[in-house]
Coordinates of C-alpha atoms in Angstrom, one line a residue:
X1 CA -47.5 13.2 -28.0
X2 CA -47.7 9.9 -26.1
X3 CA -47.6 10.0 -22.3
X4 CA -44.4 8.9 -20.6
X5 CA -44.5 5.4 -19.3
X6 CA -43.2 4.6 -15.8
X7 CA -43.4 0.9 -14.9
X8 CA -43.3 1.8 -11.2
X9 CA -46.1 4.3 -11.6
X10 CA -48.2 1.6 -13.3
X11 CA -47.4 -1.1 -10.7
X12 CA -47.3 0.8 -7.5
X13 CA -49.5 3.8 -8.0
X14 CA -51.4 3.3 -4.7
X15 CA -48.1 3.4 -2.7
X16 CA -46.7 6.3 -4.7
X17 CA -49.9 8.5 -4.3
X18 CA -51.4 7.1 -1.2
X19 CA -54.4 8.9 0.3
X20 CA -54.0 9.8 4.0
X21 CA -56.9 9.1 6.3
X22 CA -58.3 11.8 8.5
X23 CA -56.6 10.1 11.5
X24 CA -53.2 10.3 9.6
X25 CA -53.7 14.0 8.8
X26 CA -54.5 14.7 12.5
X27 CA -51.2 13.1 13.5
X28 CA -49.4 15.2 10.8
X29 CA -50.9 18.5 11.8
X30 CA -48.3 19.3 14.5
X31 CA -45.5 19.1 12.0
X32 CA -47.1 21.5 9.5
X33 CA -48.2 25.0 8.9
X34 CA -51.6 26.0 7.3
X35 CA -51.5 27.5 3.8
X36 CA -54.0 28.5 1.2
X37 CA -53.6 28.5 -2.6
X38 CA -55.9 30.2 -5.1
X39 CA -57.1 28.5 -8.2
X40 CA -54.4 28.9 -10.9
X41 CA -51.7 29.6 -8.3
X42 CA -48.4 27.9 -8.7
X43 CA -47.8 25.7 -5.7
X44 CA -44.4 24.2 -6.7
X45 CA -42.1 25.3 -9.5
X46 CA -39.5 23.0 -11.1
X47 CA -36.0 24.3 -10.5
X48 CA -37.0 26.2 -7.3
X49 CA -36.9 24.9 -3.7
X50 CA -40.4 23.8 -2.7
X51 CA -41.8 25.1 0.6
X52 CA -41.9 21.5 1.8
X53 CA -44.1 18.5 1.7
X54 CA -47.6 19.8 1.0
X55 CA -50.6 17.8 2.4
X56 CA -53.9 18.7 0.6
X57 CA -56.8 19.2 3.0
X58 CA -59.2 20.4 0.3
X59 CA -59.1 21.3 -3.4
X60 CA -57.1 19.9 -6.3
X61 CA -53.6 20.3 -7.7
X62 CA -52.2 19.2 -11.1
X63 CA -48.6 17.8 -10.9
X64 CA -46.9 18.1 -14.3
X65 CA -43.5 17.5 -15.9
X66 CA -42.0 18.8 -19.2
X67 CA -42.3 16.8 -22.4
X68 CA -40.4 19.2 -24.7
X69 CA -40.6 22.7 -25.9
X70 CA -43.7 24.2 -24.4
X71 CA -45.3 20.8 -23.8
X72 CA -46.2 19.5 -20.3
X73 CA -48.0 16.3 -19.2
X74 CA -50.0 15.7 -16.1
X75 CA -48.5 13.0 -13.9
X76 CA -51.4 13.0 -11.4
X77 CA -54.1 15.3 -10.1
X78 CA -53.8 15.4 -6.3
X79 CA -56.9 15.9 -4.1
X80 CA -57.9 15.7 -0.5
X81 CA -55.6 13.4 1.5
X82 CA -52.8 13.4 -1.1
X83 CA -49.5 15.1 -0.5
X84 CA -47.1 16.8 -2.9
X85 CA -43.4 16.1 -2.8
X86 CA -40.6 13.6 -3.5
X87 CA -37.0 13.1 -2.2
X88 CA -36.0 16.6 -3.0
X89 CA -38.2 17.8 -0.2
X90 CA -36.3 15.7 2.3
X91 CA -33.2 18.0 2.0
X92 CA -34.5 21.4 0.7
X93 CA -33.4 20.8 -2.8
X94 CA -35.1 22.2 -5.9
X95 CA -38.3 20.6 -7.2
X96 CA -38.2 18.4 -10.3
X97 CA -41.9 19.0 -11.2
X98 CA -44.5 21.7 -11.3
X99 CA -47.7 21.9 -9.3
X100 CA -50.6 24.2 -9.9
X101 CA -53.9 24.6 -8.0
X102 CA -56.8 23.9 -10.3
X103 CA -59.3 25.2 -7.6
X104 CA -59.0 26.8 -4.2
X105 CA -56.7 24.7 -2.0
X106 CA -56.3 24.4 1.7
X107 CA -53.1 22.6 2.8
X108 CA -50.5 21.8 5.4
X109 CA -46.9 22.6 4.5
X110 CA -44.3 20.5 6.3
X111 CA -40.8 22.0 5.9
X112 CA -37.8 19.7 5.4
X113 CA -36.6 19.7 9.0
X114 CA -40.1 19.0 10.3
X115 CA -40.5 16.3 7.6
X116 CA -37.5 14.5 9.0
X117 CA -39.0 14.9 12.5
X118 CA -42.2 13.2 11.3
X119 CA -40.1 10.3 9.9
X120 CA -38.6 9.7 13.3
X121 CA -41.5 10.5 15.6
X122 CA -44.3 8.9 13.6
X123 CA -42.5 5.7 12.5
X124 CA -45.4 3.8 10.9
X125 CA -46.7 6.8 9.0
X126 CA -43.2 8.0 8.3
X127 CA -42.4 4.7 6.6
X128 CA -45.4 5.1 4.2
X129 CA -44.4 8.6 3.4
X130 CA -40.8 7.7 2.9
X131 CA -41.7 4.9 0.6
X132 CA -43.9 7.2 -1.5
X133 CA -41.1 9.8 -1.8
X134 CA -38.6 7.1 -3.0
X135 CA -41.1 5.6 -5.5
X136 CA -41.9 9.0 -6.9
X137 CA -38.2 9.6 -7.5
X138 CA -37.9 6.2 -9.2
X139 CA -40.9 7.1 -11.4
X140 CA -39.2 10.3 -12.4
X141 CA -36.0 8.5 -13.2
X142 CA -37.9 5.9 -15.3
X143 CA -39.8 8.6 -17.2
X144 CA -36.6 10.3 -18.3
X145 CA -38.4 13.6 -18.7
X146 CA -37.8 15.7 -15.6
X147 CA -34.6 17.4 -14.6
X148 CA -31.7 18.9 -16.6
X149 CA -31.5 18.4 -20.4
X150 CA -28.1 17.5 -21.8
X151 CA -27.7 18.4 -25.5
X152 CA -24.7 17.2 -27.5
X153 CA -23.5 14.5 -29.9
X154 CA -24.5 11.0 -28.8
X155 CA -21.4 9.2 -27.5
X156 CA -19.3 12.3 -27.0
X157 CA -17.0 12.1 -24.0
X158 CA -18.4 15.1 -22.3
X159 CA -22.0 14.0 -22.8
X160 CA -21.2 10.7 -21.3
X161 CA -19.4 12.4 -18.4
X162 CA -22.4 14.5 -17.6
X163 CA -24.8 11.7 -18.0
X164 CA -22.7 9.5 -15.8
X165 CA -22.5 12.1 -13.1
X166 CA -26.3 12.7 -13.0
X167 CA -27.0 9.0 -13.1
X168 CA -24.7 8.3 -10.2
X169 CA -26.2 11.2 -8.3
X170 CA -29.7 9.7 -8.7
X171 CA -31.0 12.8 -10.5
X172 CA -33.6 12.5 -13.3
X173 CA -32.4 14.0 -16.6
X174 CA -32.5 13.4 -20.3
X175 CA -30.0 13.6 -23.1
X176 CA -30.9 14.8 -26.6
X177 CA -28.7 14.0 -29.6
X178 CA -27.7 17.3 -31.2
X179 CA -27.3 15.5 -34.6
X180 CA -30.7 13.8 -34.8
X181 CA -33.2 15.1 -32.2
X182 CA -35.6 17.9 -33.5
X183 CA -36.0 19.3 -30.0
X184 CA -32.2 19.5 -29.6
X185 CA -31.8 21.3 -32.9
X186 CA -34.5 23.8 -32.0
X187 CA -32.9 24.6 -28.7
X188 CA -29.5 25.0 -30.3
X189 CA -31.0 27.5 -32.8
X190 CA -32.9 29.3 -30.1
X191 CA -29.8 29.9 -27.9
X192 CA -27.5 30.4 -30.9
X193 CA -25.1 27.7 -29.8
X194 CA -22.0 27.0 -31.9
X195 CA -21.7 23.2 -32.4
X196 CA -18.1 23.4 -31.2
X197 CA -19.4 24.6 -27.8
X198 CA -21.5 21.5 -27.2
X199 CA -22.6 19.9 -25.0
X200 CA -24.9 22.3 -23.2
X201 CA -27.1 21.7 -20.2
X202 CA -30.5 23.4 -19.8
X203 CA -31.3 23.4 -16.1
X204 CA -34.9 23.3 -14.8
X205 CA -34.4 26.8 -13.4
X206 CA -33.8 28.1 -16.9
X207 CA -30.0 28.5 -16.7
X208 CA -27.9 27.4 -19.6
X209 CA -24.5 25.8 -18.9
X210 CA -21.8 25.3 -21.6
X211 CA -20.0 22.0 -21.0
X212 CA -19.9 22.5 -17.3
X213 CA -17.7 20.8 -14.7
X214 CA -19.6 18.3 -12.5
X215 CA -19.4 20.7 -9.5
X216 CA -20.8 23.6 -11.6
X217 CA -23.7 21.5 -12.8
X218 CA -24.3 20.3 -9.2
X219 CA -24.5 23.9 -7.9
X220 CA -26.9 24.9 -10.7
X221 CA -29.3 22.1 -10.0
X222 CA -29.2 22.4 -6.2
X223 CA -27.1 19.4 -5.3
X224 CA -24.4 21.7 -4.0
X225 CA -25.1 24.7 -1.8
X226 CA -22.9 27.2 -0.1
X227 CA -21.7 25.9 3.3
X228 CA -22.1 27.7 6.6
X229 CA -18.5 28.8 7.5
X230 CA -19.6 29.4 11.1
X231 CA -21.1 25.9 11.7
X232 CA -19.1 23.3 13.7
X233 CA -20.0 19.7 13.0
X234 CA -19.5 16.8 15.4
X235 CA -18.1 14.7 12.6
X236 CA -17.1 15.3 8.9
X237 CA -17.0 12.1 6.8
X238 CA -14.8 12.2 3.8
X239 CA -16.2 9.7 1.3
X240 CA -19.7 8.5 0.5
X241 CA -19.2 4.9 -0.3
X242 CA -20.6 2.0 1.8
X243 CA -18.4 2.8 4.8
X244 CA -19.0 6.6 4.7
X245 CA -22.7 6.3 4.2
X246 CA -23.0 3.7 7.0
X247 CA -21.1 6.0 9.3
X248 CA -23.4 8.9 8.3
X249 CA -26.6 6.9 9.0
X250 CA -25.5 5.7 12.4
X251 CA -23.9 9.0 13.5
X252 CA -26.9 11.2 12.4
X253 CA -29.4 8.8 13.8
X254 CA -27.6 9.0 17.2
X255 CA -27.7 12.8 17.3
X256 CA -24.3 13.7 15.9
X257 CA -24.3 16.7 13.6
X258 CA -22.9 15.1 10.5
X259 CA -21.6 16.2 7.1
X260 CA -20.5 13.9 4.3
X261 CA -18.3 15.0 1.4
X262 CA -17.3 13.1 -1.7
X263 CA -15.4 14.4 -4.8
X264 CA -17.6 12.4 -7.3
X265 CA -20.9 10.9 -6.3
X266 CA -22.4 8.8 -3.6
X267 CA -21.9 5.0 -3.7
X268 CA -18.1 4.6 -4.3
X269 CA -17.0 1.6 -6.3
X270 CA -20.0 -0.4 -4.9
X271 CA -22.4 2.0 -6.5
X272 CA -20.9 1.1 -9.9
X273 CA -21.6 -2.6 -9.4
X274 CA -24.3 -3.7 -11.8
X275 CA -25.5 -6.4 -9.4
X276 CA -24.5 -7.6 -5.9
X277 CA -25.8 -11.1 -5.2
X278 CA -23.9 -12.0 -2.0
X279 CA -24.9 -9.1 0.2
X280 CA -26.8 -10.3 3.3
X281 CA -30.6 -9.9 3.1
X282 CA -31.0 -9.6 -0.7
X283 CA -31.5 -13.2 -1.9
X284 CA -32.5 -12.0 -5.4
X285 CA -29.6 -9.6 -5.6
X286 CA -29.5 -5.8 -5.8
X287 CA -27.7 -3.3 -8.0
X288 CA -24.9 -1.4 -6.3
X289 CA -26.6 1.9 -7.3
X290 CA -29.9 0.8 -5.7
X291 CA -28.2 -0.3 -2.5
X292 CA -26.2 2.9 -2.2
X293 CA -29.2 5.1 -3.1
X294 CA -31.1 3.6 -0.1
X295 CA -28.2 4.4 2.2
X296 CA -28.0 7.9 0.8
X297 CA -31.7 8.5 1.4
X298 CA -31.5 7.0 4.8
X299 CA -28.7 9.3 5.8
X300 CA -30.8 12.3 4.6
X301 CA -33.8 11.0 6.6
X302 CA -31.8 11.3 9.8
X303 CA -30.5 14.8 9.0
X304 CA -27.0 14.2 7.7
X305 CA -25.8 16.9 5.3
X306 CA -24.5 15.4 2.0
X307 CA -22.3 17.8 0.1
X308 CA -21.5 16.0 -3.2
X309 CA -19.5 16.5 -5.3
X310 CA -17.1 18.5 -3.2
X311 CA -13.4 17.6 -3.0
X312 CA -11.5 17.7 0.3
X313 CA -8.1 19.1 -0.4
X314 CA -6.5 19.4 3.0
X315 CA -7.0 18.3 6.6
X316 CA -5.5 20.7 9.2
X317 CA -5.9 21.9 12.8
X318 CA -8.7 24.5 13.0
X319 CA -6.6 27.0 14.9
X320 CA -9.6 29.3 15.9
X321 CA -11.4 30.1 19.1
X322 CA -14.4 27.8 18.4
X323 CA -14.7 24.2 19.7
X324 CA -13.7 22.8 16.3
X325 CA -10.6 20.8 16.3
X326 CA -10.1 20.3 12.6
X327 CA -10.7 22.2 9.4
X328 CA -11.2 20.7 5.9
X329 CA -10.3 22.8 2.9
X330 CA -12.9 21.9 0.2
X331 CA -14.3 23.0 -3.1
X332 CA -13.7 26.6 -4.2
X333 CA -12.1 28.1 -1.1
X334 CA -14.7 26.9 1.4
X335 CA -13.9 25.4 4.8
X336 CA -15.7 22.8 6.9
X337 CA -15.0 22.9 10.6
X338 CA -15.5 19.8 12.7
X339 CA -14.7 18.2 16.1
X340 CA -13.8 14.8 14.5
X341 CA -13.0 13.4 11.1
X342 CA -13.7 10.0 9.5
X343 CA -11.7 9.2 6.4
X344 CA -13.7 6.9 4.1
X345 CA -12.3 8.1 0.8
X346 CA -12.0 4.5 -0.6
X347 CA -10.0 3.8 -3.6
X348 CA -9.5 5.0 -7.2
X349 CA -9.7 2.9 -10.3
X350 CA -6.4 1.5 -11.7
X351 CA -5.6 2.4 -15.3
X352 CA -3.9 0.3 -18.0
X353 CA -0.3 1.2 -18.8
X354 CA -1.0 2.1 -22.4
X355 CA 0.4 5.3 -23.9
X356 CA -2.8 6.5 -25.6
X357 CA -5.3 5.4 -23.0
X358 CA -6.4 8.9 -22.1
X359 CA -7.4 9.5 -25.7
X360 CA -10.2 7.0 -25.3
X361 CA -11.3 7.5 -21.7
X362 CA -14.8 8.8 -21.4
X363 CA -15.8 7.8 -24.9
X364 CA -14.6 4.2 -25.4
X365 CA -12.8 3.2 -22.2
X366 CA -15.0 2.9 -19.2
X367 CA -14.5 2.1 -15.5
X368 CA -18.1 1.0 -14.7
X369 CA -21.0 -0.5 -16.5
X370 CA -24.2 1.4 -16.0
X371 CA -27.3 1.7 -18.2
X372 CA -25.5 4.7 -19.9
X373 CA -22.6 2.6 -21.1
X374 CA -24.9 -0.4 -21.8
X375 CA -26.9 1.6 -24.3
X376 CA -23.6 2.5 -26.2
X377 CA -22.8 -1.2 -26.4
X378 CA -26.2 -2.5 -27.7
X379 CA -25.6 -5.2 -30.3
X380 CA -21.8 -4.6 -30.4
X381 CA -18.7 -6.5 -29.3
X382 CA -16.9 -5.2 -26.2
X383 CA -13.9 -6.2 -24.2
X384 CA -13.7 -6.3 -20.4
X385 CA -10.4 -6.5 -18.5
X386 CA -10.4 -8.0 -14.9
X387 CA -10.9 -11.1 -12.9
X388 CA -12.5 -10.0 -9.7
X389 CA -16.1 -9.9 -8.6
X390 CA -16.7 -6.5 -10.1
X391 CA -15.4 -7.7 -13.4
X392 CA -17.7 -10.8 -13.3
X393 CA -20.7 -8.7 -12.4
X394 CA -19.9 -6.3 -15.2
X395 CA -19.4 -9.0 -17.8
X396 CA -22.8 -10.7 -16.9
X397 CA -24.6 -7.3 -17.0
X398 CA -23.0 -6.3 -20.4
X399 CA -23.8 -9.7 -21.9
X400 CA -27.5 -8.8 -21.7
X401 CA -26.8 -5.8 -24.1
X402 CA -23.7 -6.5 -26.1
X403 CA -23.4 -8.9 -29.0
X404 CA -20.3 -10.4 -27.4
X405 CA -18.2 -9.8 -24.3
X406 CA -14.6 -10.8 -24.3
X407 CA -13.2 -11.1 -20.8
X408 CA -9.5 -10.7 -20.6
X409 CA -7.7 -11.9 -17.4
X410 CA -4.0 -11.9 -16.6
X411 CA -4.2 -15.0 -14.4
X412 CA -4.7 -18.5 -15.6
X413 CA -8.0 -19.2 -13.7
X414 CA -11.0 -17.0 -12.7
X415 CA -11.6 -19.3 -9.7
X416 CA -8.5 -17.7 -8.0
X417 CA -10.1 -14.3 -7.7
X418 CA -13.8 -14.5 -8.4
X419 CA -16.8 -15.9 -6.5
X420 CA -17.9 -19.3 -7.7
X421 CA -21.4 -18.2 -8.5
X422 CA -20.1 -15.6 -10.9
X423 CA -17.7 -18.0 -12.5
X424 CA -20.5 -20.5 -13.1
X425 CA -22.8 -17.7 -14.5
X426 CA -20.1 -16.6 -16.9
X427 CA -19.7 -20.1 -18.2
X428 CA -23.4 -20.3 -18.8
X429 CA -23.5 -17.2 -20.9
X430 CA -23.1 -18.1 -24.6
X431 CA -21.9 -14.6 -25.6
X432 CA -19.1 -14.3 -23.0
X433 CA -15.6 -15.5 -24.1
X434 CA -13.0 -15.8 -21.4
X435 CA -9.3 -15.4 -22.4
X436 CA -6.9 -16.1 -19.5
X437 CA -3.2 -15.2 -19.3
X438 CA -4.0 -12.3 -21.7
X439 CA -3.4 -8.6 -21.6
X440 CA -4.2 -5.7 -23.9
X441 CA -1.2 -4.5 -25.8
X442 CA -2.6 -1.6 -27.8
X443 CA -5.7 0.5 -28.5
X444 CA -6.3 2.0 -32.0
X445 CA -8.8 4.6 -33.1
X446 CA -9.4 8.2 -34.1
X447 CA -11.1 11.2 -32.7
X448 CA -11.4 9.7 -29.3
X449 CA -13.3 6.7 -30.6
X450 CA -11.9 3.2 -30.4
X451 CA -11.8 1.1 -33.6
X452 CA -9.8 -2.0 -32.6
X453 CA -8.0 -3.6 -29.7
X454 CA -4.9 -5.8 -29.8
X455 CA -4.1 -8.2 -27.0
X456 CA -1.5 -10.9 -26.4
X457 CA -1.5 -14.3 -24.7
X458 CA 1.5 -14.6 -22.4
X459 CA 1.6 -18.4 -22.6
X460 CA 1.6 -18.7 -26.4
X461 CA 2.8 -15.3 -27.4
X462 CA 0.0 -15.0 -29.9
X463 CA -1.4 -11.5 -30.6
X464 CA -4.9 -10.9 -31.7
X465 CA -6.5 -7.8 -33.1
X466 CA -10.3 -7.4 -33.0
X467 CA -12.7 -4.7 -34.1
X468 CA -14.0 -3.5 -30.7
X469 CA -15.4 0.0 -29.9
X470 CA -15.7 -0.2 -26.1
X471 CA -13.3 -1.5 -23.4
X472 CA -14.3 -1.8 -19.7
X473 CA -11.6 -1.9 -17.1
X474 CA -12.1 -3.6 -13.7
X475 CA -8.5 -4.2 -12.7
X476 CA -8.6 -3.2 -9.1
X477 CA -8.0 0.1 -7.3
X478 CA -5.4 2.0 -5.3
X479 CA -6.1 3.9 -2.0
X480 CA -7.5 7.4 -2.6
X481 CA -5.2 9.1 -0.1
X482 CA -3.2 11.6 -2.2
X483 CA -5.0 14.4 -0.4
X484 CA -3.6 13.2 2.9
X485 CA 0.1 13.5 1.9
X486 CA 0.6 16.8 3.9
X487 CA -1.9 16.1 6.7
X488 CA 0.2 14.3 9.2
X489 CA -1.8 11.1 8.9
X490 CA 0.4 8.0 8.8
X491 CA 0.1 5.9 5.6
X492 CA 1.7 2.5 4.8
X493 CA 4.0 1.9 1.8
X494 CA 1.0 1.3 -0.5
X495 CA -0.8 4.5 0.6
X496 CA -3.4 2.9 2.9
X497 CA -4.2 4.7 6.2
X498 CA -2.6 3.1 9.2
X499 CA -4.8 2.6 12.2
X500 CA -5.0 0.9 15.6
X501 CA -2.3 -1.2 17.2
X502 CA -0.2 -0.9 14.1
X503 CA 0.5 2.6 15.4
X504 CA 0.6 2.1 19.2
X505 CA -0.7 -0.6 21.5
X506 CA -3.3 1.7 23.0
X507 CA -4.7 3.1 19.8
X508 CA -8.3 2.2 18.9
X509 CA -8.8 -0.1 15.9
X510 CA -9.9 2.6 13.5
X511 CA -8.0 5.6 15.0
X512 CA -5.3 7.1 12.9
X513 CA -2.0 8.8 14.0
X514 CA -4.0 12.0 14.7
X515 CA -6.4 12.0 17.7
X516 CA -10.0 12.4 16.6
X517 CA -9.3 11.3 13.0
X518 CA -10.5 7.8 12.1
X519 CA -10.3 5.7 9.0
X520 CA -12.8 3.1 7.8
X521 CA -13.5 0.9 4.7
X522 CA -11.2 0.2 1.8
X523 CA -8.9 3.2 2.5
X524 CA -7.9 1.6 5.9
X525 CA -4.8 -0.6 6.0
X526 CA -5.8 -4.2 6.8
X527 CA -9.5 -3.8 6.1
X528 CA -11.5 -6.5 4.4
X529 CA -12.4 -5.2 0.9
X530 CA -16.1 -6.1 0.9
X531 CA -19.2 -4.0 0.9
X532 CA -20.6 -5.7 4.1
X533 CA -17.2 -5.2 5.9
X534 CA -17.2 -1.5 4.9
X535 CA -20.7 -1.1 6.2
X536 CA -19.8 -2.8 9.5
X537 CA -16.8 -0.5 10.0
X538 CA -19.0 2.5 9.3
X539 CA -21.3 1.4 12.1
X540 CA -18.5 0.5 14.4
X541 CA -16.6 3.8 14.2
X542 CA -19.6 5.7 15.6
X543 CA -19.0 4.2 19.0
X544 CA -15.4 5.4 18.9
X545 CA -16.7 8.9 17.9
X546 CA -18.9 9.1 20.9
X547 CA -16.1 8.1 23.2
X548 CA -13.7 10.6 21.7
X549 CA -16.3 13.5 21.7
X550 CA -17.2 12.7 25.4
X551 CA -13.5 12.9 26.4
X552 CA -12.8 16.0 24.5
X553 CA -15.7 18.3 25.3
X554 CA -18.0 17.2 22.5
X555 CA -21.3 15.4 22.8

């Protein structure tokens, strides 16, 4: 069986698996604990929480990942000066690989909290270690071998749902087609799975899940853990988009105990952008997922707790004897207690007003364009609806995979709503057709799979039907504030959170109608709907948090 290829591993091996000098190890010693491993002893087990970052002082350890039923491949053999670990070790999450001593090993074990201390206190060395952890996760994502295994029919709505969740969560995984993959068929037979009960997910810890909810899968693979009901946070941030992650980075780095909750995955709508080219500091552009993953890792580096996916259902007064002012009802009956709250819940995607839309959502109708969806569209014709920057980015990205992209816009000119560089790029793409003043009238198909799309030009009245199997919707978003309806937080007529002087002359810019509750980013009435603006508000709100906590017995 051929070894898995990771372009990052080939190109940046020295940075991924750097060898620490004796002087580096001496600086690290104060953060670690001495540990010995016998030859043949398991050092790290996939699916189980690792003891921490493991620095090898002497001996050798094989790092391996699964390649199928009973097959493993060696990623690297670590020796003196190497260290074992990747991003999972930054936040006490289960390992994605196995590690076994091939001879007697002496090591230093740096637990997660002390690893974060190392990052802050030894900045230069911490930067090299952090870069290695990130590159190792990138390598695992590229190899597509480690992590959970999804087994089900290729293109099924539930398979795509689970793939999309793991992709947006930055967790390595693989999907096996139950109809064609020999490994998948063997596993189905071994576990006696009825085809009607697919998809299944085989977790690295050996647990088998039958078509799980995202939250159940997250708990199984260690993304979600039980919360400490007795802990009181300085700030709870609801939403892990650009605004929420920025607030988490600045709050945690300034010593505030911080928890971040999001009902889906980190990154928000920005995380679904295939490419952002006008974000300051990235002249060659960056994908929304890559930008948001950096922010997510940065928040973890400073000690913020990210509890995703976990839906906040209600914001209320704590009503207990602790110094918590607010309580958030979340997940399956759990409660987060906090001194202050930042609402950064962003917006939810708008849907077409078509009667049978739900029949095709998840299989043929999509609200973002990631590599998962791009693979489905390879060599096929697709339609994309929208005229903003997200639509333009999506169209350009899909044009690299699809045979043809038909972009449908209600307005008469893309220049009214889309950045000029994207308009020019779309014009330069020979396989993108732009139809203005046009809207979808009907979707036709069977079994959840789209067969053809009918649209109508408002100017001419002409209707066109075309054989198209996938439609992408980038038609804007509405504020994600339904959960605030019974929380005494003032909203405007459109559902955005009202803040600042709009409420009272003395109210701070981001302060809501409830003291100690702030709103930032797209969810805030009057905010600029741009990634950079959201990040700026996330940084800015931390000063208001400090002032509020100082006045109310907090930090």
